[in-house]
Amino acid sequence: MQAKSNYLSKILFCIILIFPFFVPTYLEYKISWFPNIANIMLILDYFIIIILYLKNRKIYNPKFFISYLIFFILLGIITVINNGDISTYILNASKYIMMFLMYNYCIIKYQKIFLKSNIIYFTILLIINLITIVLYPKGLYINAVNAWANWFLGYKNAFILFIIPNIAMSHYLDIINNKKISYTTIFIIIISLITALLIDSSTGLVGIIILLLGILLEKKLTKIKLFNFKTIIFIYLAFFFLIIVFRMQNIFAIIIENVLNRDLNFTNRIYIWDTALKYIKDSIYFGYGFESSAIRIIKFNYMQAVTCHNQLLDLLYQCGFVGVSIISCTLVELNKGIKRITNLKLKTLSLVVLLTYFIMMLSEYYSFNNYIFIFTIILNLSIFNEKVGDKNEKL
């Protein structure tokens, strides 16, 4: 009984740690006092994380952390020089650095308990979000740019931030527990597909399908030697130059128009990409730093241009080739982390997750920072090399 109580206490502790980093947008946007509560909890999280590291006297994956820290230092310097949005930069930089440190510590110290805590919390959010979509199919509220497609987790394109990692974490736990696929994972996949279909999210649906195919074909993928991190980067860069730079999307017209039911203009994203490329050419090495959404909209002369709608373009716009080079160092360390995973299924699923992320970020701004938590989990999956098959703590 005491062991069970201790186990539940750890689950609750992990969920409390996770919560301030993933506060539902509806609560922040519609409940005036809630952001203050969330900020207090976030600051408390920072103190807890710092104390845990002081007690531990060790930072796991130091090369990744140093590269990530240098990236934010550079971005801060560029933001100050260009008179950018310094306050928002500080809030974001501190949040993502601390998110990395928390996940980097907890996945090693709490292992399956931490994975399970994330799955429980994310699944609750997705269920509540789906209920709001069903009850309010046209949208729950209007956001700052007068868009209706907002529900419990915010604007429709933001849902995938919860969906892809949750499916991945649930199936990681399946593999660790020597299961093919659990009812929990199936349930998460079903509510995720329903969500993507109801809100007509093409990018979200593509992401879910890629991940689902990866899960279904994981045995075959483990035998393909060319399916590795370098190949994924090559695929992304090939699509980036074909579509974003050289505009050869006509090659994929059948998929874009007939399957995804979208136009070859990618819903005016081409205009945003062109404008971003012009600005990038004018400050190719260091970019413009962190800018507020209002400044971006004015500079691009387009209401939807709060981001470049492509992760690589956004990084180049913010911190130029120097910043992208630093982020590339973190990707090198991530690749090393994947290579340390001896369980082929865990390794393959991690590669599928990364492929999913890179494909999605071709037409959306699914920030590297927003996904830092799942990258950190992947970075540390080698801790389960000797633990796969453990019958304790099964989901």
Coordinates of N, CA and C in Angstrom, one line a residue, residues 6 13 17 53-54 109 141 149 213 233 340:
N6 N 3.5 5.9 -2.7 CA 4.7 6.5 -3.1 C 4.8 6.7 -4.6
F13 N 3.7 14.5 -8.5 CA 4.8 15.5 -8.5 C 5.3 15.8 -9.9
L17 N 5.1 19.4 -12.0 CA 6.3 20.0 -12.6 C 6.0 20.3 -14.1
Y53 N 19.2 20.1 -9.4 CA 20.6 20.1 -10.1 C 21.7 20.3 -9.1
L54 N 21.4 21.2 -8.1 CA 22.5 21.5 -7.1 C 22.7 20.3 -6.3
K109 N 15.9 10.2 -13.8 CA 15.7 9.9 -12.4 C 14.4 9.1 -12.2
Y141 N -13.5 30.6 -28.9 CA -13.3 32.0 -28.7 C -12.5 32.6 -29.9
A149 N -10.9 29.8 -35.0 CA -10.5 28.3 -34.8 C -9.6 28.1 -33.5
L213 N 2.0 5.2 -39.5 CA 2.7 4.3 -40.5 C 4.0 3.8 -39.9
I233 N 17.4 14.3 -42.4 CA 17.9 15.7 -42.6 C 18.0 15.9 -44.1
R340 N 23.1 5.8 -29.4 CA 23.3 5.1 -28.1 C 22.2 4.1 -27.8

